[in-house]
Structure formats: C-alpha cells, structure tokens
Short mmCIF file of N, CA, C and O and ligand atoms in Angstrom, two decimals:
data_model
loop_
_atom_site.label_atom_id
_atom_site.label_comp_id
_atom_site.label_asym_id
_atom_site.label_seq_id
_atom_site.Cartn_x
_atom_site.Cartn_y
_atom_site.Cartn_z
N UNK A 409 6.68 -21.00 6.83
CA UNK A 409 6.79 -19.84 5.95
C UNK A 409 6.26 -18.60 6.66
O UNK A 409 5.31 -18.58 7.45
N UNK A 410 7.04 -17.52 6.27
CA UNK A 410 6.57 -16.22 6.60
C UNK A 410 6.55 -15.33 5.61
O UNK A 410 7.34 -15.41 4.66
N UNK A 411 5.39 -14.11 5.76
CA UNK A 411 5.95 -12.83 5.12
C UNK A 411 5.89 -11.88 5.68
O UNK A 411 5.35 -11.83 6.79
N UNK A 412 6.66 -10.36 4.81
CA UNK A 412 6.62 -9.77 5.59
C UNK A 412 5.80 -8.36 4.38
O UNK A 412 5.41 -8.63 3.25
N UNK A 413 5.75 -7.32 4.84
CA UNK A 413 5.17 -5.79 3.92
C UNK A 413 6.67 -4.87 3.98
O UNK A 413 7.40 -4.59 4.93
N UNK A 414 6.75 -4.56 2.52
CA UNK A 414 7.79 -3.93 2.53
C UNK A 414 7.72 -2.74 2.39
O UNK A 414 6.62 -2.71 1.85
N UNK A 415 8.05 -1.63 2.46
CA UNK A 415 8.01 -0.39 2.46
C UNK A 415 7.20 0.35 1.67
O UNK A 415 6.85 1.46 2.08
N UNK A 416 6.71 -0.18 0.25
CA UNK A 416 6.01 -0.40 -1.01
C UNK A 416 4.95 0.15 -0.63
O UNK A 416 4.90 1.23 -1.23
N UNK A 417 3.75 -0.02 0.28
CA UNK A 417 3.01 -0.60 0.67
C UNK A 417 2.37 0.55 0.75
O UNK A 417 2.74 1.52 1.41
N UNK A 418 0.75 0.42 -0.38
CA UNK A 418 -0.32 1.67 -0.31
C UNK A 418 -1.21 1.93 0.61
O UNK A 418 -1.94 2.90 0.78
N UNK A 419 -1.05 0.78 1.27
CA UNK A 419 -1.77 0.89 1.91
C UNK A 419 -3.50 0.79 1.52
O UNK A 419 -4.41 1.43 2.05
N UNK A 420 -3.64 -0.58 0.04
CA UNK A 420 -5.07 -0.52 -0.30
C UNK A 420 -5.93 -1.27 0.38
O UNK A 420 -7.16 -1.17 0.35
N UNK A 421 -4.95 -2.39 1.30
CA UNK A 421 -6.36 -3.08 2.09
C UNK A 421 -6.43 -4.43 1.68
O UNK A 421 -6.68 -5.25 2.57
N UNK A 422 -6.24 -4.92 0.28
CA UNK A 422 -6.53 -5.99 0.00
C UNK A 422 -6.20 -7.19 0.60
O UNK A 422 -7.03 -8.10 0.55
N UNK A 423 -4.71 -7.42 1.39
CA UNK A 423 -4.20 -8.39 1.25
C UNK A 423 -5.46 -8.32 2.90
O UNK A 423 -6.03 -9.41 3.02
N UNK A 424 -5.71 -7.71 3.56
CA UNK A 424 -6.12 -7.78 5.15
C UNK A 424 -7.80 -8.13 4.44
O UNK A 424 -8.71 -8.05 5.27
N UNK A 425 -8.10 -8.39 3.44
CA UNK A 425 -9.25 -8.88 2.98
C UNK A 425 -9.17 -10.19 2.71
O UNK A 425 -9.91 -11.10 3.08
N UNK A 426 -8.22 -10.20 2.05
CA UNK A 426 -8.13 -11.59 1.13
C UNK A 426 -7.62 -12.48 2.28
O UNK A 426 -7.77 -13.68 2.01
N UNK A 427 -7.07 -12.24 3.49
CA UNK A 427 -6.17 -13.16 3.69
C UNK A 427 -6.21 -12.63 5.29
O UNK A 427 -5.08 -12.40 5.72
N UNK A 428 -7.34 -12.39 6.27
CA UNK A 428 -7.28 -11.46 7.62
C UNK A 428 -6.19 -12.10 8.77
O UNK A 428 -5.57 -11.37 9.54
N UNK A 429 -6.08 -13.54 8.77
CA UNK A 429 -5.31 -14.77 9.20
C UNK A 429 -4.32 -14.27 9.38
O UNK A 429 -3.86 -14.46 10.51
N UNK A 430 -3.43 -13.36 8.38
CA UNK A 430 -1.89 -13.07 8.19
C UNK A 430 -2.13 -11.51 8.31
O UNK A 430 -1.79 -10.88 9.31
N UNK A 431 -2.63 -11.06 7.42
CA UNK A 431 -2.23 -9.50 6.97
C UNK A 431 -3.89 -8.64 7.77
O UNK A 431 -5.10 -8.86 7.68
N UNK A 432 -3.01 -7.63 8.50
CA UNK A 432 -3.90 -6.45 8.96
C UNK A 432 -3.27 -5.53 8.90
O UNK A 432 -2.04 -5.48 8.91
N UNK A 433 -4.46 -4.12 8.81
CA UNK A 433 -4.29 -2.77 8.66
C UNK A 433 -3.70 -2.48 9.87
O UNK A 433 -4.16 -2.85 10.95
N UNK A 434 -2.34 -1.60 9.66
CA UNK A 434 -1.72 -0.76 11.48
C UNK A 434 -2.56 0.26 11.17
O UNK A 434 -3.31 0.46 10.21
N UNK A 435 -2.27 0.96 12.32
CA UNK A 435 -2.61 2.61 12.80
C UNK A 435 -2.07 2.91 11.59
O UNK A 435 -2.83 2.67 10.65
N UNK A 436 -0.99 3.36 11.30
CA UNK A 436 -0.48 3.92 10.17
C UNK A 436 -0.92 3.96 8.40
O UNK A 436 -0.41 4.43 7.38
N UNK A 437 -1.98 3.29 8.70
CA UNK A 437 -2.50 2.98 7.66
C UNK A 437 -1.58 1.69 6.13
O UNK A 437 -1.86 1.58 4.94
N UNK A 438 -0.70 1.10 6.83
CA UNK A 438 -0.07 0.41 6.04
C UNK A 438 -0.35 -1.15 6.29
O UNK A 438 -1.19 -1.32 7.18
N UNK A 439 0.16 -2.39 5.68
CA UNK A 439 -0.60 -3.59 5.90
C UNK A 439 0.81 -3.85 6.83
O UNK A 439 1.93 -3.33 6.96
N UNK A 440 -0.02 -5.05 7.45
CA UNK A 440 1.10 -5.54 8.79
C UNK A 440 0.92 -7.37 8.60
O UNK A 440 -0.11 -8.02 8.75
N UNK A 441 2.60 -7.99 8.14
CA UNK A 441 1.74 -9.80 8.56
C UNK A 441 2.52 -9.98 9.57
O UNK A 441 3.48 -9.31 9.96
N UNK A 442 1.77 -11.50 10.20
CA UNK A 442 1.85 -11.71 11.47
C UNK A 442 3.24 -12.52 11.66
O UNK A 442 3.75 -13.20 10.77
N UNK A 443 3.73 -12.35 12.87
CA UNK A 443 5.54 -12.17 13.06
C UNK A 443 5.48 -13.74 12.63
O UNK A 443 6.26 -14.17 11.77
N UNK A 444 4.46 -14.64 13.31
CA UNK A 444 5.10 -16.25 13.30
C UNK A 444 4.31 -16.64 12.46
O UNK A 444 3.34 -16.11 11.92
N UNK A 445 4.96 -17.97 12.32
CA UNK A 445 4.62 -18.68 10.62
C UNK A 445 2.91 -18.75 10.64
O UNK A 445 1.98 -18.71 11.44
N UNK A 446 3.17 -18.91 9.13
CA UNK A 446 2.23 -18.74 8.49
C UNK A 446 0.70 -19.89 8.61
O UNK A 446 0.57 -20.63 7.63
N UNK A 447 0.09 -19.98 9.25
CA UNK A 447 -0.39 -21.65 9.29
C UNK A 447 -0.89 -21.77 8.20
O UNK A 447 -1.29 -20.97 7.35
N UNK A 448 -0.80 -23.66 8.30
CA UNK A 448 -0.63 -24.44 7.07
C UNK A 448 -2.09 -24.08 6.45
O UNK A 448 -2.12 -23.87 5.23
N UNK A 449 -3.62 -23.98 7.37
CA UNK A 449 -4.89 -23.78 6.36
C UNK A 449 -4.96 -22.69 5.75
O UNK A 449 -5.85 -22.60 4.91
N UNK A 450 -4.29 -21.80 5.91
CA UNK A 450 -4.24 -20.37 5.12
C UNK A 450 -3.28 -20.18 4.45
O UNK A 450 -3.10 -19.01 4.10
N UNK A 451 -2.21 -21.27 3.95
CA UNK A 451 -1.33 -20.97 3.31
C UNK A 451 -1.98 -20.45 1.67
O UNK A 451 -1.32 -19.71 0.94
N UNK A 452 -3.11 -20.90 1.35
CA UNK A 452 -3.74 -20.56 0.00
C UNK A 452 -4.16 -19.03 0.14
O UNK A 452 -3.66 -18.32 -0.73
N UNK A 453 -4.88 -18.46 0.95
CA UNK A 453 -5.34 -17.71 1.05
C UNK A 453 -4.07 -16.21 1.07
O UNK A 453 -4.11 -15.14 0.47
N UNK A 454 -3.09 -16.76 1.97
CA UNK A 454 -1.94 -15.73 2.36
C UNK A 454 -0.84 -15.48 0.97
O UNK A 454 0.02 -14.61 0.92
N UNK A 455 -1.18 -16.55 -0.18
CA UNK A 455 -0.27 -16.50 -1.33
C UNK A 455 -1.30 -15.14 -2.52
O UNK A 455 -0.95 -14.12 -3.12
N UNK A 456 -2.56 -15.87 -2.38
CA UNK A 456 -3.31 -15.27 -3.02
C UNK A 456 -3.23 -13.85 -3.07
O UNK A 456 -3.32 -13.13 -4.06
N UNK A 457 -2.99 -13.45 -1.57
CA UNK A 457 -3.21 -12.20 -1.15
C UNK A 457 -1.51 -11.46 -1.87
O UNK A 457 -1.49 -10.59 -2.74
N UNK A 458 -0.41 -12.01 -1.30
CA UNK A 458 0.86 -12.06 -1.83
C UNK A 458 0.53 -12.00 -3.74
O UNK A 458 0.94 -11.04 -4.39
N UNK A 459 0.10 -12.62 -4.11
CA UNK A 459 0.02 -12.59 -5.49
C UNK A 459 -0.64 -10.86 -6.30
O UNK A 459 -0.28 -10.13 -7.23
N UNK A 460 -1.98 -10.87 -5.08
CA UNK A 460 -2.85 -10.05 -5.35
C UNK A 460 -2.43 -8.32 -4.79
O UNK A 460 -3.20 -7.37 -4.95
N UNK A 461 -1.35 -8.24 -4.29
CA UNK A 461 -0.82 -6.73 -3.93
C UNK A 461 -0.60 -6.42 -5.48
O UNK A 461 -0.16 -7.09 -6.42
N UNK A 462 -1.16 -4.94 -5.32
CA UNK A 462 -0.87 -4.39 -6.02
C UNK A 462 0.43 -4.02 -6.68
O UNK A 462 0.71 -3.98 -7.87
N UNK A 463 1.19 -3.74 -5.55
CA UNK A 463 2.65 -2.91 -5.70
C UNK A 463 3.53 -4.15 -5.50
O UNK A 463 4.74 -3.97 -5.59
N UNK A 464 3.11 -5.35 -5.25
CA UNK A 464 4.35 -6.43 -4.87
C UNK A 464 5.17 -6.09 -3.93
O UNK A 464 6.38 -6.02 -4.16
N UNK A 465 4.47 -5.73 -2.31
CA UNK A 465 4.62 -4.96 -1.28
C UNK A 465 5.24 -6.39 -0.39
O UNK A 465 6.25 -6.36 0.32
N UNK A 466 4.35 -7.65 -0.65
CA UNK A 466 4.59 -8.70 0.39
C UNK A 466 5.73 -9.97 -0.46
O UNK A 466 5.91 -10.68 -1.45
N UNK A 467 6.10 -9.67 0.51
CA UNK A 467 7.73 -10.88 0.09
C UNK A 467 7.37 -11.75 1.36
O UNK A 467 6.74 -11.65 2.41
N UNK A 468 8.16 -12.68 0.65
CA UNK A 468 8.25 -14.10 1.92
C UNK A 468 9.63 -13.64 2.73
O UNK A 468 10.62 -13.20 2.16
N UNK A 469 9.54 -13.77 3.71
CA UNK A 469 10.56 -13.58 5.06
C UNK A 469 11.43 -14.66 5.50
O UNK A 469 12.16 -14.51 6.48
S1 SF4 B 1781 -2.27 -5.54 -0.83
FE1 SF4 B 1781 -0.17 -4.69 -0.90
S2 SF4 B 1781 -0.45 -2.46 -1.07
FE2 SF4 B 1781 -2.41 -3.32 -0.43
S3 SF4 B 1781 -2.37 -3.15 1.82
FE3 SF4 B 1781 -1.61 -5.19 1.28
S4 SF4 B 1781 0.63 -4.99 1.17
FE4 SF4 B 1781 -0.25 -2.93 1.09
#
C-alpha cells in the first residue's frame, strides 16, 4: 500500500506527527508520503494519520 497528499493539503502537520514513518513536512510547507510502500509496522499509524487529516488531503495511491 501507498499514499499519496493531494493538493488539499494545509499544510497542519499532523499526519508528519502521527505517522513520521510515511508523512513529512517539504520546504513548501505542505505534507509529503514516502514514494515506496508503506511498511507493514506502521500500517496503523499511517491510516490513523490518513483518517486524522483534516481536509482528507491523503488518499491511498
Ligand atoms: S494532516 Fe492533512 S492537511 Fe495536515 S499536513 Fe497532513 S496532509 Fe496536510
């Protein structure tokens, strides 16, 4: 599994909290997840974070 940040994106930070494994802050101030799959021990953590956007910014890829 992958995801990705879609254009949406406020840029509040959370998911690069909830979930640092997958999702980090760019330069640009927007969230960034990581190109290759998702690993299996953070799959809880990376949904949570997915669940927990605000704007419903992160879709699965
Ligand atoms: S939780 Fe959503 S809005 Fe906030 S930084 Fe992550 S993708 Fe962007």
């Amino acid at each position: 599994m992958k995801y990705y940040v879609n254009e949406g994106c406020i840029g509040c930070g959370m998911c690069a909290c909830t979930c640092p494994e997958v999702f980090s802050m760019s330069d640009d101030g927007v969230a960034v997840a990581i190109e290759t799959e998702v690993p299996e021990e953070v799959f809880d953590s990376a949904a949570e974070a997915k669940d927990g956007c605000p704007v419903g910014a992160i879709e699965e890829a």
